[in-house]
């Protein structure tokens, strides 16, 4: 049984639902918990989390894993952050950047029992305000719903290790409501692709209207380094 607990996967389908292995010692909503072979999992709702929606919609490049160091831009109340905290486990760390003080109050409660989550109240455009806290980021996760989302991502790219990945939820409505979402996605990808390699796009419209989920990789030899 102990061996089973150690080796249980961090993400799995249970009864047809996606779930993450609950971080030991973390508190949370008991109603979302399921136990399989003595291991506690938390159901991961694709309607509340774009990463869950992307995985269920067929994401192929999942590089967020045990021990990953993640910079999360647009942490909100910590829903998706908490599942990433489950996945990376006690050896990983997730820096949760959020601009809204209201959301930060909820986020702080989630961080209380999850030592691998570090809350940062800041505008993700002001990278200098948190640069000193970060080191060797493997993954950037971005879900900021801002008009200048591409520029924010590129400003934070400096923190990413060469060969590291960016997971991005693009919300077309936050960028320009008057344009065809397909043109917005194309523009976003073309801007970011000047500095990062496009790896995968996943249509998550079934769960979140007007969103595209995209993965980029920072080149090993960055042109802007
Ligand atoms: C769609 S919500 C994120 C939901 C969250 N990713 C989740 O899945 O649980 C977008 C969040 O980005 C935050 N945000 C918007 N602009 C930001 C910025 N410039 N810097 C940091 N956070 C920002 C908003 O306050 C909001 O909480």
PDB file of C-alpha atoms and ligand atoms in Angstrom:
ATOM      1  CA  UNK A   1       0.000   0.000   0.000  1.00  0.00           C
ATOM      2  CA  UNK A   2       2.798   2.472   0.914  1.00  0.00           C
ATOM      3  CA  UNK A   3       4.495   1.723  -2.389  1.00  0.00           C
ATOM      4  CA  UNK A   4       1.213   2.293  -4.221  1.00  0.00           C
ATOM      5  CA  UNK A   5       0.877   5.702  -2.498  1.00  0.00           C
ATOM      6  CA  UNK A   6       4.407   6.723  -3.516  1.00  0.00           C
ATOM      7  CA  UNK A   7       4.042   5.692  -7.122  1.00  0.00           C
ATOM      8  CA  UNK A   8       0.418   6.774  -7.703  1.00  0.00           C
ATOM      9  CA  UNK A   9       0.290   9.109 -10.734  1.00  0.00           C
ATOM     10  CA  UNK A  10      -0.248  12.816 -10.061  1.00  0.00           C
ATOM     11  CA  UNK A  11      -2.912  13.094 -12.788  1.00  0.00           C
ATOM     12  CA  UNK A  12      -5.384  10.391 -13.713  1.00  0.00           C
ATOM     13  CA  UNK A  13      -8.920   9.650 -14.813  1.00  0.00           C
ATOM     14  CA  UNK A  14     -11.133   8.195 -12.100  1.00  0.00           C
ATOM     15  CA  UNK A  15     -14.558   6.979 -13.187  1.00  0.00           C
ATOM     16  CA  UNK A  16     -14.201   9.051 -16.361  1.00  0.00           C
ATOM     17  CA  UNK A  17     -13.295  12.280 -14.482  1.00  0.00           C
ATOM     18  CA  UNK A  18      -9.885  13.945 -14.483  1.00  0.00           C
ATOM     19  CA  UNK A  19      -8.300  14.236 -11.021  1.00  0.00           C
ATOM     20  CA  UNK A  20      -5.009  15.230  -9.350  1.00  0.00           C
ATOM     21  CA  UNK A  21      -3.352  13.502  -6.409  1.00  0.00           C
ATOM     22  CA  UNK A  22      -4.044  15.732  -3.403  1.00  0.00           C
ATOM     23  CA  UNK A  23      -0.938  17.344  -1.917  1.00  0.00           C
ATOM     24  CA  UNK A  24      -0.299  15.854   1.513  1.00  0.00           C
ATOM     25  CA  UNK A  25      -1.428  18.178   4.321  1.00  0.00           C
ATOM     26  CA  UNK A  26      -3.449  20.498   2.075  1.00  0.00           C
ATOM     27  CA  UNK A  27      -6.980  21.412   3.033  1.00  0.00           C
ATOM     28  CA  UNK A  28      -9.862  22.030   0.667  1.00  0.00           C
ATOM     29  CA  UNK A  29     -13.353  21.062  -0.384  1.00  0.00           C
ATOM     30  CA  UNK A  30     -14.038  17.486   0.764  1.00  0.00           C
ATOM     31  CA  UNK A  31     -16.804  17.159  -1.856  1.00  0.00           C
ATOM     32  CA  UNK A  32     -14.250  17.195  -4.670  1.00  0.00           C
ATOM     33  CA  UNK A  33     -12.192  14.355  -3.146  1.00  0.00           C
ATOM     34  CA  UNK A  34     -12.167  10.737  -4.350  1.00  0.00           C
ATOM     35  CA  UNK A  35     -10.109   7.905  -2.900  1.00  0.00           C
ATOM     36  CA  UNK A  36      -8.586   5.206  -5.059  1.00  0.00           C
ATOM     37  CA  UNK A  37      -6.415   2.430  -3.605  1.00  0.00           C
ATOM     38  CA  UNK A  38      -5.998   4.503  -0.437  1.00  0.00           C
ATOM     39  CA  UNK A  39      -4.758   7.554  -2.354  1.00  0.00           C
ATOM     40  CA  UNK A  40      -6.740  10.810  -2.114  1.00  0.00           C
ATOM     41  CA  UNK A  41      -7.411  12.578  -5.419  1.00  0.00           C
ATOM     42  CA  UNK A  42      -9.226  15.861  -6.203  1.00  0.00           C
ATOM     43  CA  UNK A  43     -11.570  16.044  -9.158  1.00  0.00           C
ATOM     44  CA  UNK A  44     -10.396  18.614 -11.715  1.00  0.00           C
ATOM     45  CA  UNK A  45     -13.319  20.366 -13.377  1.00  0.00           C
ATOM     46  CA  UNK A  46     -12.629  21.379 -17.020  1.00  0.00           C
ATOM     47  CA  UNK A  47     -15.265  24.123 -16.763  1.00  0.00           C
ATOM     48  CA  UNK A  48     -13.292  25.771 -13.913  1.00  0.00           C
ATOM     49  CA  UNK A  49      -9.763  25.221 -15.188  1.00  0.00           C
ATOM     50  CA  UNK A  50      -8.423  25.726 -18.716  1.00  0.00           C
ATOM     51  CA  UNK A  51      -5.539  23.331 -18.073  1.00  0.00           C
ATOM     52  CA  UNK A  52      -7.995  20.582 -17.200  1.00  0.00           C
ATOM     53  CA  UNK A  53     -10.009  21.507 -20.327  1.00  0.00           C
ATOM     54  CA  UNK A  54      -6.831  21.310 -22.435  1.00  0.00           C
ATOM     55  CA  UNK A  55      -5.843  17.889 -21.041  1.00  0.00           C
ATOM     56  CA  UNK A  56      -9.334  16.474 -21.619  1.00  0.00           C
ATOM     57  CA  UNK A  57      -9.338  18.040 -25.101  1.00  0.00           C
ATOM     58  CA  UNK A  58      -6.199  16.067 -26.032  1.00  0.00           C
ATOM     59  CA  UNK A  59      -3.127  18.077 -24.927  1.00  0.00           C
ATOM     60  CA  UNK A  60      -0.061  16.050 -25.938  1.00  0.00           C
ATOM     61  CA  UNK A  61       2.822  18.024 -24.397  1.00  0.00           C
ATOM     62  CA  UNK A  62       2.399  17.865 -20.635  1.00  0.00           C
ATOM     63  CA  UNK A  63       5.685  18.975 -19.089  1.00  0.00           C
ATOM     64  CA  UNK A  64       4.309  20.143 -15.733  1.00  0.00           C
ATOM     65  CA  UNK A  65       5.428  17.335 -13.453  1.00  0.00           C
ATOM     66  CA  UNK A  66       6.728  16.401 -10.021  1.00  0.00           C
ATOM     67  CA  UNK A  67       9.421  18.892  -8.971  1.00  0.00           C
ATOM     68  CA  UNK A  68       8.622  21.514 -11.668  1.00  0.00           C
ATOM     69  CA  UNK A  69       9.186  25.201 -10.894  1.00  0.00           C
ATOM     70  CA  UNK A  70       6.216  27.121 -12.276  1.00  0.00           C
ATOM     71  CA  UNK A  71       5.585  30.864 -12.709  1.00  0.00           C
ATOM     72  CA  UNK A  72       1.812  31.330 -12.860  1.00  0.00           C
ATOM     73  CA  UNK A  73       0.545  34.682 -14.229  1.00  0.00           C
ATOM     74  CA  UNK A  74      -3.098  35.457 -13.356  1.00  0.00           C
ATOM     75  CA  UNK A  75      -3.529  33.126 -10.376  1.00  0.00           C
ATOM     76  CA  UNK A  76      -7.010  34.449  -9.436  1.00  0.00           C
ATOM     77  CA  UNK A  77      -8.425  32.546  -6.432  1.00  0.00           C
ATOM     78  CA  UNK A  78      -6.022  29.639  -6.967  1.00  0.00           C
ATOM     79  CA  UNK A  79      -8.245  26.974  -8.549  1.00  0.00           C
ATOM     80  CA  UNK A  80      -5.850  25.852 -11.287  1.00  0.00           C
ATOM     81  CA  UNK A  81      -2.818  26.753  -9.145  1.00  0.00           C
ATOM     82  CA  UNK A  82      -3.975  24.267  -6.504  1.00  0.00           C
ATOM     83  CA  UNK A  83      -4.090  21.430  -9.048  1.00  0.00           C
ATOM     84  CA  UNK A  84      -0.637  22.361 -10.348  1.00  0.00           C
ATOM     85  CA  UNK A  85       0.490  22.383  -6.695  1.00  0.00           C
ATOM     86  CA  UNK A  86      -0.830  18.785  -6.447  1.00  0.00           C
ATOM     87  CA  UNK A  87       1.032  17.761  -9.618  1.00  0.00           C
ATOM     88  CA  UNK A  88       4.432  19.304  -8.776  1.00  0.00           C
ATOM     89  CA  UNK A  89       4.331  17.966  -5.207  1.00  0.00           C
ATOM     90  CA  UNK A  90       6.478  19.058  -2.249  1.00  0.00           C
ATOM     91  CA  UNK A  91       9.684  19.219  -4.322  1.00  0.00           C
ATOM     92  CA  UNK A  92       8.165  21.693  -6.802  1.00  0.00           C
ATOM     93  CA  UNK A  93       7.241  25.347  -6.441  1.00  0.00           C
ATOM     94  CA  UNK A  94       4.589  27.540  -8.040  1.00  0.00           C
ATOM     95  CA  UNK A  95       4.938  31.340  -7.889  1.00  0.00           C
ATOM     96  CA  UNK A  96       1.381  32.704  -8.138  1.00  0.00           C
ATOM     97  CA  UNK A  97       1.239  36.259  -9.526  1.00  0.00           C
ATOM     98  CA  UNK A  98      -2.100  38.031  -9.186  1.00  0.00           C
ATOM     99  CA  UNK A  99      -2.968  41.725  -9.630  1.00  0.00           C
ATOM    100  CA  UNK A 100      -6.297  41.848  -7.775  1.00  0.00           C
ATOM    101  CA  UNK A 101      -6.270  42.303  -4.001  1.00  0.00           C
ATOM    102  CA  UNK A 102      -9.733  40.721  -3.776  1.00  0.00           C
ATOM    103  CA  UNK A 103      -8.574  37.527  -5.535  1.00  0.00           C
ATOM    104  CA  UNK A 104      -5.358  37.560  -3.510  1.00  0.00           C
ATOM    105  CA  UNK A 105      -7.342  37.247  -0.268  1.00  0.00           C
ATOM    106  CA  UNK A 106      -8.846  33.930  -1.502  1.00  0.00           C
ATOM    107  CA  UNK A 107      -5.521  32.830  -2.948  1.00  0.00           C
ATOM    108  CA  UNK A 108      -3.770  33.347   0.401  1.00  0.00           C
ATOM    109  CA  UNK A 109      -6.162  30.879   2.033  1.00  0.00           C
ATOM    110  CA  UNK A 110      -5.279  28.229  -0.569  1.00  0.00           C
ATOM    111  CA  UNK A 111      -1.550  28.911  -0.067  1.00  0.00           C
ATOM    112  CA  UNK A 112      -1.850  28.492   3.713  1.00  0.00           C
ATOM    113  CA  UNK A 113      -1.804  24.675   3.596  1.00  0.00           C
ATOM    114  CA  UNK A 114       0.221  24.399   0.384  1.00  0.00           C
ATOM    115  CA  UNK A 115       3.856  25.354   1.106  1.00  0.00           C
ATOM    116  CA  UNK A 116       4.797  24.874  -2.564  1.00  0.00           C
ATOM    117  CA  UNK A 117       2.553  27.850  -3.554  1.00  0.00           C
ATOM    118  CA  UNK A 118       4.150  31.304  -3.199  1.00  0.00           C
ATOM    119  CA  UNK A 119       1.646  34.193  -3.566  1.00  0.00           C
ATOM    120  CA  UNK A 120       2.845  37.402  -5.247  1.00  0.00           C
ATOM    121  CA  UNK A 121       0.551  40.440  -5.365  1.00  0.00           C
ATOM    122  CA  UNK A 122       1.727  42.247  -8.492  1.00  0.00           C
ATOM    123  CA  UNK A 123       0.976  43.305 -12.023  1.00  0.00           C
ATOM    124  CA  UNK A 124       2.681  40.705 -14.244  1.00  0.00           C
ATOM    125  CA  UNK A 125       3.903  43.619 -16.395  1.00  0.00           C
ATOM    126  CA  UNK A 126       6.111  44.768 -13.485  1.00  0.00           C
ATOM    127  CA  UNK A 127       8.514  41.874 -13.639  1.00  0.00           C
ATOM    128  CA  UNK A 128      11.130  43.790 -11.617  1.00  0.00           C
ATOM    129  CA  UNK A 129       8.831  43.679  -8.578  1.00  0.00           C
ATOM    130  CA  UNK A 130       9.182  39.880  -8.264  1.00  0.00           C
ATOM    131  CA  UNK A 131      12.350  39.061 -10.237  1.00  0.00           C
ATOM    132  CA  UNK A 132      14.426  38.601  -7.064  1.00  0.00           C
ATOM    133  CA  UNK A 133      12.044  35.892  -5.760  1.00  0.00           C
ATOM    134  CA  UNK A 134      12.354  33.622  -8.815  1.00  0.00           C
ATOM    135  CA  UNK A 135      14.996  31.260 -10.079  1.00  0.00           C
ATOM    136  CA  UNK A 136      15.232  28.587 -12.769  1.00  0.00           C
ATOM    137  CA  UNK A 137      11.618  28.500 -13.950  1.00  0.00           C
ATOM    138  CA  UNK A 138      10.727  25.362 -15.960  1.00  0.00           C
ATOM    139  CA  UNK A 139       7.191  26.433 -16.888  1.00  0.00           C
ATOM    140  CA  UNK A 140       5.275  29.686 -17.318  1.00  0.00           C
ATOM    141  CA  UNK A 141       1.505  29.311 -17.090  1.00  0.00           C
ATOM    142  CA  UNK A 142      -0.402  32.382 -18.255  1.00  0.00           C
ATOM    143  CA  UNK A 143      -4.123  33.117 -17.962  1.00  0.00           C
ATOM    144  CA  UNK A 144      -4.329  36.892 -17.461  1.00  0.00           C
ATOM    145  CA  UNK A 145      -7.237  38.035 -19.679  1.00  0.00           C
ATOM    146  CA  UNK A 146      -5.453  41.229 -20.746  1.00  0.00           C
ATOM    147  CA  UNK A 147      -5.273  43.096 -24.029  1.00  0.00           C
ATOM    148  CA  UNK A 148      -1.452  43.027 -23.992  1.00  0.00           C
ATOM    149  CA  UNK A 149      -1.261  39.342 -23.040  1.00  0.00           C
ATOM    150  CA  UNK A 150       1.462  38.555 -25.616  1.00  0.00           C
ATOM    151  CA  UNK A 151       3.683  41.399 -24.364  1.00  0.00           C
ATOM    152  CA  UNK A 152       3.193  40.267 -20.744  1.00  0.00           C
ATOM    153  CA  UNK A 153       4.229  36.737 -21.671  1.00  0.00           C
ATOM    154  CA  UNK A 154       7.327  37.939 -23.527  1.00  0.00           C
ATOM    155  CA  UNK A 155       8.332  40.212 -20.620  1.00  0.00           C
ATOM    156  CA  UNK A 156       8.245  37.173 -18.295  1.00  0.00           C
ATOM    157  CA  UNK A 157      10.085  34.915 -20.740  1.00  0.00           C
ATOM    158  CA  UNK A 158      13.395  36.069 -19.245  1.00  0.00           C
ATOM    159  CA  UNK A 159      12.631  33.917 -16.154  1.00  0.00           C
ATOM    160  CA  UNK A 160      12.175  30.732 -18.180  1.00  0.00           C
ATOM    161  CA  UNK A 161      15.061  28.291 -18.497  1.00  0.00           C
ATOM    162  CA  UNK A 162      16.239  27.683 -22.077  1.00  0.00           C
ATOM    163  CA  UNK A 163      14.085  24.797 -23.358  1.00  0.00           C
ATOM    164  CA  UNK A 164      11.332  25.660 -20.813  1.00  0.00           C
ATOM    165  CA  UNK A 165       7.657  25.754 -21.786  1.00  0.00           C
ATOM    166  CA  UNK A 166       4.894  28.383 -21.673  1.00  0.00           C
ATOM    167  CA  UNK A 167       1.279  27.214 -21.299  1.00  0.00           C
ATOM    168  CA  UNK A 168      -1.064  29.986 -22.359  1.00  0.00           C
ATOM    169  CA  UNK A 169      -4.837  30.412 -22.355  1.00  0.00           C
ATOM    170  CA  UNK A 170      -5.664  33.134 -24.895  1.00  0.00           C
ATOM    171  CA  UNK A 171      -9.001  34.829 -24.335  1.00  0.00           C
ATOM    172  CA  UNK A 172      -9.921  36.534 -27.605  1.00  0.00           C
ATOM    173  CA  UNK A 173     -12.602  38.685 -25.947  1.00  0.00           C
ATOM    174  CA  UNK A 174     -10.056  40.304 -23.625  1.00  0.00           C
ATOM    175  CA  UNK A 175      -7.803  41.238 -26.531  1.00  0.00           C
ATOM    176  CA  UNK A 176     -10.365  42.662 -28.995  1.00  0.00           C
ATOM    177  CA  UNK A 177     -14.118  41.983 -28.994  1.00  0.00           C
ATOM    178  CA  UNK A 178     -14.538  43.450 -32.482  1.00  0.00           C
ATOM    179  CA  UNK A 179     -12.242  40.974 -34.252  1.00  0.00           C
ATOM    180  CA  UNK A 180     -12.738  37.385 -35.367  1.00  0.00           C
ATOM    181  CA  UNK A 181     -11.191  35.219 -32.581  1.00  0.00           C
ATOM    182  CA  UNK A 182      -9.257  33.257 -35.231  1.00  0.00           C
ATOM    183  CA  UNK A 183      -7.447  36.447 -36.320  1.00  0.00           C
ATOM    184  CA  UNK A 184      -6.629  37.289 -32.696  1.00  0.00           C
ATOM    185  CA  UNK A 185      -5.142  33.819 -32.108  1.00  0.00           C
ATOM    186  CA  UNK A 186      -3.108  34.125 -35.328  1.00  0.00           C
ATOM    187  CA  UNK A 187      -1.758  37.550 -34.319  1.00  0.00           C
ATOM    188  CA  UNK A 188      -0.903  36.353 -30.807  1.00  0.00           C
ATOM    189  CA  UNK A 189       0.913  33.268 -32.103  1.00  0.00           C
ATOM    190  CA  UNK A 190       2.790  35.250 -34.716  1.00  0.00           C
ATOM    191  CA  UNK A 191       3.970  37.832 -32.113  1.00  0.00           C
ATOM    192  CA  UNK A 192       5.149  35.217 -29.619  1.00  0.00           C
ATOM    193  CA  UNK A 193       6.627  32.934 -32.298  1.00  0.00           C
ATOM    194  CA  UNK A 194       9.258  35.594 -33.088  1.00  0.00           C
ATOM    195  CA  UNK A 195      10.871  34.704 -29.752  1.00  0.00           C
ATOM    196  CA  UNK A 196       9.505  31.256 -28.855  1.00  0.00           C
ATOM    197  CA  UNK A 197       8.766  28.057 -30.731  1.00  0.00           C
ATOM    198  CA  UNK A 198       5.114  27.088 -31.181  1.00  0.00           C
ATOM    199  CA  UNK A 199       4.643  23.523 -29.889  1.00  0.00           C
ATOM    200  CA  UNK A 200       0.907  22.847 -29.776  1.00  0.00           C
ATOM    201  CA  UNK A 201      -2.523  24.491 -29.956  1.00  0.00           C
ATOM    202  CA  UNK A 202      -5.598  22.983 -28.283  1.00  0.00           C
ATOM    203  CA  UNK A 203      -9.160  24.066 -28.957  1.00  0.00           C
ATOM    204  CA  UNK A 204     -10.898  24.306 -25.549  1.00  0.00           C
ATOM    205  CA  UNK A 205     -14.056  26.026 -26.822  1.00  0.00           C
ATOM    206  CA  UNK A 206     -16.189  23.150 -25.641  1.00  0.00           C
ATOM    207  CA  UNK A 207     -15.420  24.125 -22.049  1.00  0.00           C
ATOM    208  CA  UNK A 208     -14.542  27.809 -22.327  1.00  0.00           C
ATOM    209  CA  UNK A 209     -15.934  29.900 -25.168  1.00  0.00           C
ATOM    210  CA  UNK A 210     -13.555  32.168 -27.132  1.00  0.00           C
ATOM    211  CA  UNK A 211     -10.410  30.568 -25.745  1.00  0.00           C
ATOM    212  CA  UNK A 212      -7.459  28.858 -27.363  1.00  0.00           C
ATOM    213  CA  UNK A 213      -4.848  26.989 -25.326  1.00  0.00           C
ATOM    214  CA  UNK A 214      -1.317  27.250 -26.717  1.00  0.00           C
ATOM    215  CA  UNK A 215       2.076  25.844 -25.766  1.00  0.00           C
ATOM    216  CA  UNK A 216       5.384  27.512 -26.664  1.00  0.00           C
ATOM    217  CA  UNK A 217       8.983  26.570 -25.912  1.00  0.00           C
ATOM    218  CA  UNK A 218      11.858  28.934 -25.224  1.00  0.00           C
ATOM    219  CA  UNK A 219      14.700  28.100 -27.599  1.00  0.00           C
ATOM    220  CA  UNK A 220      17.811  26.589 -26.060  1.00  0.00           C
ATOM    221  CA  UNK A 221      19.739  29.430 -27.721  1.00  0.00           C
ATOM    222  CA  UNK A 222      17.429  32.428 -27.335  1.00  0.00           C
ATOM    223  CA  UNK A 223      17.785  35.115 -30.026  1.00  0.00           C
ATOM    224  CA  UNK A 224      17.119  37.776 -27.349  1.00  0.00           C
ATOM    225  CA  UNK A 225      19.377  36.509 -24.616  1.00  0.00           C
TER     226      UNK A 225
HETATM  227  C1  LIG B   1      -9.321  34.219 -16.025  1.00  0.00           C
HETATM  228  S1  LIG B   1      -8.699  34.675 -14.482  1.00  0.00           S
HETATM  229  C2  LIG B   1      -7.562  33.373 -14.102  1.00  0.00           C
HETATM  230  C3  LIG B   1      -8.184  32.075 -13.642  1.00  0.00           C
HETATM  231  C4  LIG B   1      -7.141  31.138 -13.092  1.00  0.00           C
HETATM  232  N1  LIG B   1      -6.038  31.030 -14.009  1.00  0.00           N
HETATM  233  C5  LIG B   1      -7.657  29.740 -12.815  1.00  0.00           C
HETATM  234  O1  LIG B   1      -7.721  28.920 -13.750  1.00  0.00           O
HETATM  235  O2  LIG B   1      -7.953  29.441 -11.653  1.00  0.00           O
HETATM  236  C6  LIG B   1      -7.583  35.963 -14.899  1.00  0.00           C
HETATM  237  C7  LIG B   1      -6.856  36.558 -13.712  1.00  0.00           C
HETATM  238  O3  LIG B   1      -5.789  37.359 -14.190  1.00  0.00           O
HETATM  239  C8  LIG B   1      -5.642  38.464 -13.324  1.00  0.00           C
HETATM  240  N2  LIG B   1      -4.876  39.487 -14.059  1.00  0.00           N
HETATM  241  C9  LIG B   1      -5.295  40.278 -15.088  1.00  0.00           C
HETATM  242  N3  LIG B   1      -4.305  41.088 -15.503  1.00  0.00           N
HETATM  243  C10 LIG B   1      -3.231  40.791 -14.727  1.00  0.00           C
HETATM  244  C11 LIG B   1      -1.900  41.292 -14.677  1.00  0.00           C
HETATM  245  N4  LIG B   1      -1.479  42.254 -15.515  1.00  0.00           N
HETATM  246  N5  LIG B   1      -1.049  40.777 -13.765  1.00  0.00           N
HETATM  247  C12 LIG B   1      -1.443  39.800 -12.909  1.00  0.00           C
HETATM  248  N6  LIG B   1      -2.702  39.292 -12.911  1.00  0.00           N
HETATM  249  C13 LIG B   1      -3.580  39.769 -13.806  1.00  0.00           C
HETATM  250  C14 LIG B   1      -7.071  38.863 -13.001  1.00  0.00           C
HETATM  251  O4  LIG B   1      -7.154  39.637 -11.823  1.00  0.00           O
HETATM  252  C15 LIG B   1      -7.728  37.490 -12.865  1.00  0.00           C
HETATM  253  O5  LIG B   1      -7.713  37.049 -11.521  1.00  0.00           O
END
